[in-house]
Amino acid sequence: MAEDGDIKIYVGRKDIENEEFEALSEDIKRNEQNGNSEKAKQLGEKLAGVKPTDELTQNCGIDFTAAVLYQSRVLLTFVAEYVVQKNIGDAFLSDAVSSAMYDYLKVNEKGYYDNISDGSAFTFYLLALNKGGNLSENIGREFALRCSLKSSEIEKLGSEIFEYGIEKFTKLIDEAQFNK
């Protein structure tokens, strides 16, 4: 006679999907009611507007060609996404902020959005983050490669952009004051 310990109870995939859907629906409703959804949209638009500033580009001894400025912007956009995913604990809110950022770019900076929307622009930076060692240095080296300029100055600039972005975007997220 077979033992009952060998019997497995099948939980249908539909039950699990229904529970996930209900949890997501509640999360959406809660964030709409407490104002977080609107804050997420506003934050996403602010993040989209962050560009390489004079603070980053002055007095660093680098010739800021169009290519270097473009790669600086790409890196800042990548860092915005990275910081949002890392610092906003609520998956719905982090996705809402990212979506708002990309929606803003799609409408207001279509050419730039089209250039980064295939995902390849960020792939190399993701790989750099997954390497061991100093994240900032890894990103700096990858930035230099994206700019097709191999120099310690351009690597340093990439590291500085990464660190500046982390600080800037963390501050913007804190200022959003999402409700719990």
PDB file of C-alpha atoms in Angstrom:
ATOM      1  CA  MET A   1       0.000   0.000   0.000  1.00  0.00           C
ATOM      2  CA  ALA A   2       1.320   3.451  -0.936  1.00  0.00           C
ATOM      3  CA  GLU A   3       2.139   5.896   1.806  1.00  0.00           C
ATOM      4  CA  ASP A   4       0.379   9.237   2.041  1.00  0.00           C
ATOM      5  CA  GLY A   5       3.770  11.001   2.197  1.00  0.00           C
ATOM      6  CA  ASP A   6       4.206  10.322  -1.514  1.00  0.00           C
ATOM      7  CA  ILE A   7       1.061  12.226  -2.414  1.00  0.00           C
ATOM      8  CA  LYS A   8       1.596  15.731  -3.744  1.00  0.00           C
ATOM      9  CA  ILE A   9      -1.134  18.293  -3.810  1.00  0.00           C
ATOM     10  CA  TYR A  10      -1.269  20.255  -7.032  1.00  0.00           C
ATOM     11  CA  VAL A  11      -1.912  23.962  -6.638  1.00  0.00           C
ATOM     12  CA  GLY A  12      -3.219  25.218  -9.933  1.00  0.00           C
ATOM     13  CA  ARG A  13      -1.316  27.980 -11.682  1.00  0.00           C
ATOM     14  CA  LYS A  14      -4.564  29.933 -11.986  1.00  0.00           C
ATOM     15  CA  ASP A  15      -4.829  30.171  -8.184  1.00  0.00           C
ATOM     16  CA  ILE A  16      -1.334  31.590  -7.925  1.00  0.00           C
ATOM     17  CA  GLU A  17      -1.974  34.017 -10.807  1.00  0.00           C
ATOM     18  CA  ASN A  18      -5.214  35.180  -9.181  1.00  0.00           C
ATOM     19  CA  GLU A  19      -3.447  35.856  -5.877  1.00  0.00           C
ATOM     20  CA  GLU A  20      -0.688  37.805  -7.657  1.00  0.00           C
ATOM     21  CA  PHE A  21      -3.258  39.790  -9.641  1.00  0.00           C
ATOM     22  CA  GLU A  22      -5.247  40.637  -6.505  1.00  0.00           C
ATOM     23  CA  ALA A  23      -2.085  41.740  -4.665  1.00  0.00           C
ATOM     24  CA  LEU A  24      -1.061  43.922  -7.596  1.00  0.00           C
ATOM     25  CA  SER A  25      -4.554  45.418  -7.837  1.00  0.00           C
ATOM     26  CA  GLU A  26      -4.478  46.278  -4.141  1.00  0.00           C
ATOM     27  CA  ASP A  27      -1.020  47.803  -4.512  1.00  0.00           C
ATOM     28  CA  ILE A  28      -2.169  49.959  -7.434  1.00  0.00           C
ATOM     29  CA  LYS A  29      -5.291  51.066  -5.567  1.00  0.00           C
ATOM     30  CA  ARG A  30      -3.321  51.910  -2.411  1.00  0.00           C
ATOM     31  CA  ASN A  31      -0.728  53.935  -4.331  1.00  0.00           C
ATOM     32  CA  GLU A  32      -3.448  55.838  -6.219  1.00  0.00           C
ATOM     33  CA  GLN A  33      -5.275  56.689  -3.001  1.00  0.00           C
ATOM     34  CA  ASN A  34      -2.232  57.815  -1.014  1.00  0.00           C
ATOM     35  CA  GLY A  35      -0.849  59.998  -3.814  1.00  0.00           C
ATOM     36  CA  ASN A  36       2.212  57.889  -4.551  1.00  0.00           C
ATOM     37  CA  SER A  37       1.233  57.288  -8.172  1.00  0.00           C
ATOM     38  CA  GLU A  38       1.245  61.008  -8.936  1.00  0.00           C
ATOM     39  CA  LYS A  39       4.510  61.445  -7.024  1.00  0.00           C
ATOM     40  CA  ALA A  40       6.017  58.589  -9.061  1.00  0.00           C
ATOM     41  CA  LYS A  41       5.032  60.304 -12.304  1.00  0.00           C
ATOM     42  CA  GLN A  42       6.495  63.629 -11.192  1.00  0.00           C
ATOM     43  CA  LEU A  43       9.690  61.962 -10.008  1.00  0.00           C
ATOM     44  CA  GLY A  44      10.101  60.077 -13.281  1.00  0.00           C
ATOM     45  CA  GLU A  45       9.820  63.335 -15.213  1.00  0.00           C
ATOM     46  CA  LYS A  46      12.425  64.990 -12.954  1.00  0.00           C
ATOM     47  CA  LEU A  47      14.806  62.076 -13.454  1.00  0.00           C
ATOM     48  CA  ALA A  48      14.377  62.310 -17.222  1.00  0.00           C
ATOM     49  CA  GLY A  49      15.394  65.955 -17.106  1.00  0.00           C
ATOM     50  CA  VAL A  50      18.757  65.389 -15.431  1.00  0.00           C
ATOM     51  CA  LYS A  51      21.536  66.009 -17.948  1.00  0.00           C
ATOM     52  CA  PRO A  52      25.286  66.516 -17.777  1.00  0.00           C
ATOM     53  CA  THR A  53      25.723  69.821 -15.978  1.00  0.00           C
ATOM     54  CA  ASP A  54      28.436  72.422 -15.941  1.00  0.00           C
ATOM     55  CA  GLU A  55      29.309  71.069 -12.511  1.00  0.00           C
ATOM     56  CA  LEU A  56      30.343  67.794 -14.153  1.00  0.00           C
ATOM     57  CA  THR A  57      31.861  69.167 -17.331  1.00  0.00           C
ATOM     58  CA  GLN A  58      33.850  72.221 -16.252  1.00  0.00           C
ATOM     59  CA  ASN A  59      37.527  72.125 -15.420  1.00  0.00           C
ATOM     60  CA  CYS A  60      38.048  68.421 -16.068  1.00  0.00           C
ATOM     61  CA  GLY A  61      40.358  68.885 -19.062  1.00  0.00           C
ATOM     62  CA  ILE A  62      38.245  66.794 -21.403  1.00  0.00           C
ATOM     63  CA  ASP A  63      37.016  67.893 -24.791  1.00  0.00           C
ATOM     64  CA  PHE A  64      33.278  67.404 -24.603  1.00  0.00           C
ATOM     65  CA  THR A  65      32.454  66.269 -28.086  1.00  0.00           C
ATOM     66  CA  ALA A  66      28.882  65.412 -28.998  1.00  0.00           C
ATOM     67  CA  ALA A  67      29.742  61.736 -28.483  1.00  0.00           C
ATOM     68  CA  VAL A  68      31.076  62.294 -24.957  1.00  0.00           C
ATOM     69  CA  LEU A  69      28.052  64.427 -24.015  1.00  0.00           C
ATOM     70  CA  TYR A  70      25.720  61.781 -25.427  1.00  0.00           C
ATOM     71  CA  GLN A  71      27.446  58.983 -23.509  1.00  0.00           C
ATOM     72  CA  SER A  72      27.339  61.123 -20.363  1.00  0.00           C
ATOM     73  CA  ARG A  73      23.577  61.424 -20.762  1.00  0.00           C
ATOM     74  CA  VAL A  74      23.191  57.700 -21.407  1.00  0.00           C
ATOM     75  CA  LEU A  75      25.166  56.948 -18.259  1.00  0.00           C
ATOM     76  CA  LEU A  76      23.019  59.346 -16.225  1.00  0.00           C
ATOM     77  CA  THR A  77      19.846  57.690 -17.529  1.00  0.00           C
ATOM     78  CA  PHE A  78      21.260  54.283 -16.638  1.00  0.00           C
ATOM     79  CA  VAL A  79      22.156  55.492 -13.143  1.00  0.00           C
ATOM     80  CA  ALA A  80      18.633  56.888 -12.703  1.00  0.00           C
ATOM     81  CA  GLU A  81      17.167  53.462 -13.475  1.00  0.00           C
ATOM     82  CA  TYR A  82      19.725  51.758 -11.221  1.00  0.00           C
ATOM     83  CA  VAL A  83      19.037  54.065  -8.265  1.00  0.00           C
ATOM     84  CA  VAL A  84      15.254  53.801  -8.677  1.00  0.00           C
ATOM     85  CA  GLN A  85      15.363  50.002  -8.678  1.00  0.00           C
ATOM     86  CA  LYS A  86      17.805  49.944  -5.762  1.00  0.00           C
ATOM     87  CA  ASN A  87      16.239  52.612  -3.534  1.00  0.00           C
ATOM     88  CA  ILE A  88      12.488  52.308  -3.968  1.00  0.00           C
ATOM     89  CA  GLY A  89      11.404  49.210  -2.097  1.00  0.00           C
ATOM     90  CA  ASP A  90       7.937  48.977  -3.621  1.00  0.00           C
ATOM     91  CA  ALA A  91       8.092  47.190  -7.005  1.00  0.00           C
ATOM     92  CA  PHE A  92       4.968  48.952  -8.278  1.00  0.00           C
ATOM     93  CA  LEU A  93       6.381  52.391  -7.412  1.00  0.00           C
ATOM     94  CA  SER A  94       9.822  51.733  -8.846  1.00  0.00           C
ATOM     95  CA  ASP A  95       8.243  50.522 -12.085  1.00  0.00           C
ATOM     96  CA  ALA A  96       5.911  53.537 -12.135  1.00  0.00           C
ATOM     97  CA  VAL A  97       8.847  55.943 -11.721  1.00  0.00           C
ATOM     98  CA  SER A  98      10.855  54.225 -14.463  1.00  0.00           C
ATOM     99  CA  SER A  99       7.863  54.148 -16.796  1.00  0.00           C
ATOM    100  CA  ALA A 100       7.207  57.849 -16.211  1.00  0.00           C
ATOM    101  CA  MET A 101      10.844  58.638 -16.958  1.00  0.00           C
ATOM    102  CA  TYR A 102      10.787  56.727 -20.239  1.00  0.00           C
ATOM    103  CA  ASP A 103       7.344  58.075 -21.175  1.00  0.00           C
ATOM    104  CA  TYR A 104       8.652  61.608 -20.715  1.00  0.00           C
ATOM    105  CA  LEU A 105      11.679  60.864 -22.889  1.00  0.00           C
ATOM    106  CA  LYS A 106       9.517  59.177 -25.524  1.00  0.00           C
ATOM    107  CA  VAL A 107       7.325  62.278 -25.861  1.00  0.00           C
ATOM    108  CA  ASN A 108       9.844  65.070 -25.288  1.00  0.00           C
ATOM    109  CA  GLU A 109      13.132  63.619 -26.536  1.00  0.00           C
ATOM    110  CA  LYS A 110      12.091  61.022 -29.079  1.00  0.00           C
ATOM    111  CA  GLY A 111      15.469  60.752 -30.820  1.00  0.00           C
ATOM    112  CA  TYR A 112      17.283  60.149 -27.555  1.00  0.00           C
ATOM    113  CA  TYR A 113      14.620  57.694 -26.392  1.00  0.00           C
ATOM    114  CA  ASP A 114      14.818  55.774 -29.676  1.00  0.00           C
ATOM    115  CA  ASN A 115      18.594  55.473 -29.275  1.00  0.00           C
ATOM    116  CA  ILE A 116      18.420  53.992 -25.781  1.00  0.00           C
ATOM    117  CA  SER A 117      15.155  52.054 -25.945  1.00  0.00           C
ATOM    118  CA  ASP A 118      16.554  48.830 -27.387  1.00  0.00           C
ATOM    119  CA  GLY A 119      18.357  48.164 -24.113  1.00  0.00           C
ATOM    120  CA  SER A 120      21.819  47.704 -25.578  1.00  0.00           C
ATOM    121  CA  ALA A 121      22.879  51.112 -24.290  1.00  0.00           C
ATOM    122  CA  PHE A 122      22.627  49.814 -20.727  1.00  0.00           C
ATOM    123  CA  THR A 123      23.825  46.234 -21.190  1.00  0.00           C
ATOM    124  CA  PHE A 124      27.515  47.065 -20.854  1.00  0.00           C
ATOM    125  CA  TYR A 125      26.907  49.124 -17.720  1.00  0.00           C
ATOM    126  CA  LEU A 126      24.917  46.258 -16.199  1.00  0.00           C
ATOM    127  CA  LEU A 127      27.818  43.930 -16.912  1.00  0.00           C
ATOM    128  CA  ALA A 128      30.202  46.428 -15.310  1.00  0.00           C
ATOM    129  CA  LEU A 129      28.048  46.504 -12.169  1.00  0.00           C
ATOM    130  CA  ASN A 130      28.183  42.720 -11.935  1.00  0.00           C
ATOM    131  CA  LYS A 131      31.980  42.600 -12.021  1.00  0.00           C
ATOM    132  CA  GLY A 132      33.769  42.366  -8.734  1.00  0.00           C
ATOM    133  CA  GLY A 133      35.634  45.286  -7.265  1.00  0.00           C
ATOM    134  CA  ASN A 134      34.880  48.989  -7.230  1.00  0.00           C
ATOM    135  CA  LEU A 135      31.582  49.750  -8.997  1.00  0.00           C
ATOM    136  CA  SER A 136      32.527  53.333  -9.763  1.00  0.00           C
ATOM    137  CA  GLU A 137      35.819  52.311 -11.372  1.00  0.00           C
ATOM    138  CA  ASN A 138      34.100  49.556 -13.364  1.00  0.00           C
ATOM    139  CA  ILE A 139      31.543  52.027 -14.673  1.00  0.00           C
ATOM    140  CA  GLY A 140      34.298  54.546 -15.457  1.00  0.00           C
ATOM    141  CA  ARG A 141      36.183  52.010 -17.566  1.00  0.00           C
ATOM    142  CA  GLU A 142      33.002  51.055 -19.392  1.00  0.00           C
ATOM    143  CA  PHE A 143      32.171  54.717 -19.965  1.00  0.00           C
ATOM    144  CA  ALA A 144      35.573  55.240 -21.610  1.00  0.00           C
ATOM    145  CA  LEU A 145      34.907  52.268 -23.886  1.00  0.00           C
ATOM    146  CA  ARG A 146      31.470  53.643 -24.832  1.00  0.00           C
ATOM    147  CA  CYS A 147      33.127  56.978 -25.683  1.00  0.00           C
ATOM    148  CA  SER A 148      35.844  55.166 -27.668  1.00  0.00           C
ATOM    149  CA  LEU A 149      38.446  57.063 -25.654  1.00  0.00           C
ATOM    150  CA  LYS A 150      40.936  55.170 -23.556  1.00  0.00           C
ATOM    151  CA  SER A 151      42.363  57.526 -20.955  1.00  0.00           C
ATOM    152  CA  SER A 152      42.434  57.796 -17.209  1.00  0.00           C
ATOM    153  CA  GLU A 153      40.712  61.212 -17.459  1.00  0.00           C
ATOM    154  CA  ILE A 154      37.702  59.849 -19.323  1.00  0.00           C
ATOM    155  CA  GLU A 155      37.489  56.863 -16.956  1.00  0.00           C
ATOM    156  CA  LYS A 156      37.578  59.296 -14.043  1.00  0.00           C
ATOM    157  CA  LEU A 157      34.798  61.326 -15.648  1.00  0.00           C
ATOM    158  CA  GLY A 158      32.671  58.182 -16.018  1.00  0.00           C
ATOM    159  CA  SER A 159      33.221  57.361 -12.347  1.00  0.00           C
ATOM    160  CA  GLU A 160      32.327  60.911 -11.363  1.00  0.00           C
ATOM    161  CA  ILE A 161      29.145  60.842 -13.454  1.00  0.00           C
ATOM    162  CA  PHE A 162      28.168  57.556 -11.794  1.00  0.00           C
ATOM    163  CA  GLU A 163      28.764  58.925  -8.291  1.00  0.00           C
ATOM    164  CA  TYR A 164      27.084  62.248  -9.106  1.00  0.00           C
ATOM    165  CA  GLY A 165      24.068  60.373 -10.489  1.00  0.00           C
ATOM    166  CA  ILE A 166      23.739  58.170  -7.433  1.00  0.00           C
ATOM    167  CA  GLU A 167      23.819  61.192  -5.149  1.00  0.00           C
ATOM    168  CA  LYS A 168      21.491  63.304  -7.314  1.00  0.00           C
ATOM    169  CA  PHE A 169      18.886  60.598  -7.932  1.00  0.00           C
ATOM    170  CA  THR A 170      18.902  59.391  -4.325  1.00  0.00           C
ATOM    171  CA  LYS A 171      18.218  62.970  -3.239  1.00  0.00           C
ATOM    172  CA  LEU A 172      15.343  63.315  -5.737  1.00  0.00           C
ATOM    173  CA  ILE A 173      13.819  60.039  -4.516  1.00  0.00           C
ATOM    174  CA  ASP A 174      14.071  61.189  -0.897  1.00  0.00           C
ATOM    175  CA  GLU A 175      12.451  64.515  -1.805  1.00  0.00           C
ATOM    176  CA  ALA A 176       9.498  62.691  -3.417  1.00  0.00           C
ATOM    177  CA  GLN A 177       8.445  61.570   0.079  1.00  0.00           C
ATOM    178  CA  PHE A 178       6.439  58.524  -0.889  1.00  0.00           C
ATOM    179  CA  ASN A 179       3.783  57.488   1.610  1.00  0.00           C
ATOM    180  CA  LYS A 180       4.113  54.117   3.254  1.00  0.00           C
TER     181      LYS A 180
END
